[in-house]
C-alpha cells in the first residue's frame, strides 16, 4: 500500500492499541467528556503512560480536546470528543454492526447502543 494512501495514514494511528476504546469511553461520558482518572478506571489494563500518549495523539489529530484545571489539587484534566471524534464514533458503530453481522455472535451487544455498552 502506498505511504500516502488515505486509508494507510488513517489506520496508522487509529489501529494503535486502546485508540478506539478511548474514543468509546469518552463517548459514554456526560457531554462526551471524561477525566483522566475515569478513563484509567474504565479501561482495565491500560497504563497511565499509554493512556497519556494515546490522549495526546488523539488531541494532535483533532479528535479530542483537553481542558486542564490547575486550580485544584490534584490537577484535573478533562478530555472531550470534538465534532471529528463524534463522527468517528459513527464509524466505530458501523464496524460494530459489521462484526455482529459477519464475525461475532454477541446477541446482548447487538441490541445496545455503544454509549450503554459495557466492553
mmCIF file of C-alpha atoms in Angstrom:
data_model
loop_
_atom_site.group_PDB
_atom_site.id
_atom_site.type_symbol
_atom_site.label_atom_id
_atom_site.label_comp_id
_atom_site.label_asym_id
_atom_site.label_seq_id
_atom_site.Cartn_x
_atom_site.Cartn_y
_atom_site.Cartn_z
ATOM 1 C CA UNK A 1 0.000 0.000 0.000
ATOM 2 C CA UNK A 2 1.296 3.441 -0.901
ATOM 3 C CA UNK A 3 2.612 5.505 2.031
ATOM 4 C CA UNK A 4 0.428 8.488 1.052
ATOM 5 C CA UNK A 5 -2.786 6.426 0.867
ATOM 6 C CA UNK A 6 -5.558 7.957 2.978
ATOM 7 C CA UNK A 7 -6.544 4.581 4.448
ATOM 8 C CA UNK A 8 -2.906 3.797 5.276
ATOM 9 C CA UNK A 9 -2.400 7.146 7.008
ATOM 10 C CA UNK A 10 -5.631 6.853 8.996
ATOM 11 C CA UNK A 11 -5.140 3.238 10.047
ATOM 12 C CA UNK A 12 -1.611 4.061 11.183
ATOM 13 C CA UNK A 13 -2.880 5.979 14.220
ATOM 14 C CA UNK A 14 -6.367 4.541 14.742
ATOM 15 C CA UNK A 15 -5.114 0.953 14.893
ATOM 16 C CA UNK A 16 -2.847 1.646 17.847
ATOM 17 C CA UNK A 17 -3.884 -0.313 20.907
ATOM 18 C CA UNK A 18 -6.553 1.445 23.008
ATOM 19 C CA UNK A 19 -7.329 4.240 20.496
ATOM 20 C CA UNK A 20 -10.868 3.193 19.584
ATOM 21 C CA UNK A 21 -11.679 2.126 23.147
ATOM 22 C CA UNK A 22 -10.618 5.535 24.479
ATOM 23 C CA UNK A 23 -12.896 7.200 21.945
ATOM 24 C CA UNK A 24 -15.804 4.979 23.024
ATOM 25 C CA UNK A 25 -15.178 5.705 26.707
ATOM 26 C CA UNK A 26 -15.209 9.439 26.014
ATOM 27 C CA UNK A 27 -18.464 8.980 24.101
ATOM 28 C CA UNK A 28 -20.004 7.391 27.205
ATOM 29 C CA UNK A 29 -19.158 10.388 29.410
ATOM 30 C CA UNK A 30 -21.505 13.278 30.203
ATOM 31 C CA UNK A 31 -21.087 15.768 27.386
ATOM 32 C CA UNK A 32 -18.741 13.243 25.746
ATOM 33 C CA UNK A 33 -16.197 14.176 28.420
ATOM 34 C CA UNK A 34 -14.259 12.171 30.962
ATOM 35 C CA UNK A 35 -11.487 12.845 33.427
ATOM 36 C CA UNK A 36 -8.144 11.120 33.008
ATOM 37 C CA UNK A 37 -8.757 9.114 36.192
ATOM 38 C CA UNK A 38 -12.175 7.955 34.937
ATOM 39 C CA UNK A 39 -10.622 6.726 31.693
ATOM 40 C CA UNK A 40 -7.943 4.813 33.620
ATOM 41 C CA UNK A 41 -10.572 3.051 35.703
ATOM 42 C CA UNK A 42 -12.823 2.263 32.721
ATOM 43 C CA UNK A 43 -10.013 0.918 30.537
ATOM 44 C CA UNK A 44 -8.836 -2.096 32.527
ATOM 45 C CA UNK A 45 -5.194 -2.862 31.842
ATOM 46 C CA UNK A 46 -4.110 0.443 30.300
ATOM 47 C CA UNK A 47 -1.103 2.070 31.937
ATOM 48 C CA UNK A 48 -1.140 5.795 32.762
ATOM 49 C CA UNK A 49 1.796 6.294 30.369
ATOM 50 C CA UNK A 50 0.000 4.665 27.422
ATOM 51 C CA UNK A 51 -3.253 6.499 28.211
ATOM 52 C CA UNK A 52 -1.378 9.825 28.246
ATOM 53 C CA UNK A 53 0.332 9.015 24.939
ATOM 54 C CA UNK A 54 -2.908 7.984 23.238
ATOM 55 C CA UNK A 55 -4.808 11.022 24.504
ATOM 56 C CA UNK A 56 -2.003 13.282 23.258
ATOM 57 C CA UNK A 57 -2.123 11.592 19.833
ATOM 58 C CA UNK A 58 -5.912 11.942 19.682
ATOM 59 C CA UNK A 59 -5.569 15.595 20.656
ATOM 60 C CA UNK A 60 -2.926 16.128 17.942
ATOM 61 C CA UNK A 61 -5.330 14.607 15.393
ATOM 62 C CA UNK A 62 -8.159 16.929 16.477
ATOM 63 C CA UNK A 63 -10.313 14.050 17.725
ATOM 64 C CA UNK A 64 -10.094 15.034 21.405
ATOM 65 C CA UNK A 65 -9.712 18.316 23.270
ATOM 66 C CA UNK A 66 -8.164 18.680 26.709
ATOM 67 C CA UNK A 67 -9.133 21.134 29.432
ATOM 68 C CA UNK A 68 -6.807 21.434 32.424
ATOM 69 C CA UNK A 69 -7.873 22.895 35.762
ATOM 70 C CA UNK A 70 -4.645 23.658 37.640
ATOM 71 C CA UNK A 71 -6.599 25.462 40.377
ATOM 72 C CA UNK A 72 -7.398 22.195 42.119
ATOM 73 C CA UNK A 73 -5.188 19.504 43.607
ATOM 74 C CA UNK A 74 -4.555 17.121 42.091
ATOM 75 C CA UNK A 75 -4.666 18.903 38.741
ATOM 76 C CA UNK A 76 -7.841 17.971 36.886
ATOM 77 C CA UNK A 77 -7.666 17.043 33.202
ATOM 78 C CA UNK A 78 -10.904 16.657 31.265
ATOM 79 C CA UNK A 79 -10.909 15.156 27.791
ATOM 80 C CA UNK A 80 -13.783 15.648 25.349
ATOM 81 C CA UNK A 81 -14.618 14.401 21.886
ATOM 82 C CA UNK A 82 -14.594 17.022 19.152
ATOM 83 C CA UNK A 83 -17.036 17.023 16.222
ATOM 84 C CA UNK A 84 -14.452 14.938 14.389
ATOM 85 C CA UNK A 85 -14.375 12.491 17.308
ATOM 86 C CA UNK A 86 -18.167 12.209 17.350
ATOM 87 C CA UNK A 87 -18.134 11.474 13.608
ATOM 88 C CA UNK A 88 -15.571 8.758 14.291
ATOM 89 C CA UNK A 89 -17.959 7.141 16.802
ATOM 90 C CA UNK A 90 -20.328 6.577 13.868
ATOM 91 C CA UNK A 91 -17.539 4.754 12.016
ATOM 92 C CA UNK A 92 -16.872 2.614 15.106
ATOM 93 C CA UNK A 93 -20.587 1.838 15.313
ATOM 94 C CA UNK A 94 -20.523 0.735 11.654
ATOM 95 C CA UNK A 95 -17.567 -1.549 12.396
ATOM 96 C CA UNK A 96 -19.501 -2.999 15.333
ATOM 97 C CA UNK A 97 -22.561 -3.681 13.167
ATOM 98 C CA UNK A 98 -20.387 -5.327 10.504
ATOM 99 C CA UNK A 99 -18.725 -7.520 13.159
ATOM 100 C CA UNK A 100 -22.091 -8.535 14.631
ATOM 101 C CA UNK A 101 -23.401 -9.408 11.180
ATOM 102 C CA UNK A 102 -20.392 -11.292 9.842
ATOM 103 C CA UNK A 103 -17.907 -12.238 12.560
ATOM 104 C CA UNK A 104 -19.076 -12.174 16.158
ATOM 105 C CA UNK A 105 -22.078 -13.857 17.740
ATOM 106 C CA UNK A 106 -22.807 -11.484 20.613
ATOM 107 C CA UNK A 107 -26.584 -11.201 21.000
ATOM 108 C CA UNK A 108 -26.611 -8.908 24.089
ATOM 109 C CA UNK A 109 -24.205 -6.439 22.466
ATOM 110 C CA UNK A 110 -26.161 -6.388 19.232
ATOM 111 C CA UNK A 111 -29.104 -4.629 20.863
ATOM 112 C CA UNK A 112 -27.164 -1.987 22.771
ATOM 113 C CA UNK A 113 -26.034 1.459 21.777
ATOM 114 C CA UNK A 114 -22.266 1.847 22.262
ATOM 115 C CA UNK A 115 -22.971 4.614 24.778
ATOM 116 C CA UNK A 116 -24.526 1.997 27.091
ATOM 117 C CA UNK A 117 -22.378 -0.952 26.030
ATOM 118 C CA UNK A 118 -20.020 -2.388 28.597
ATOM 119 C CA UNK A 119 -16.930 -3.613 26.817
#
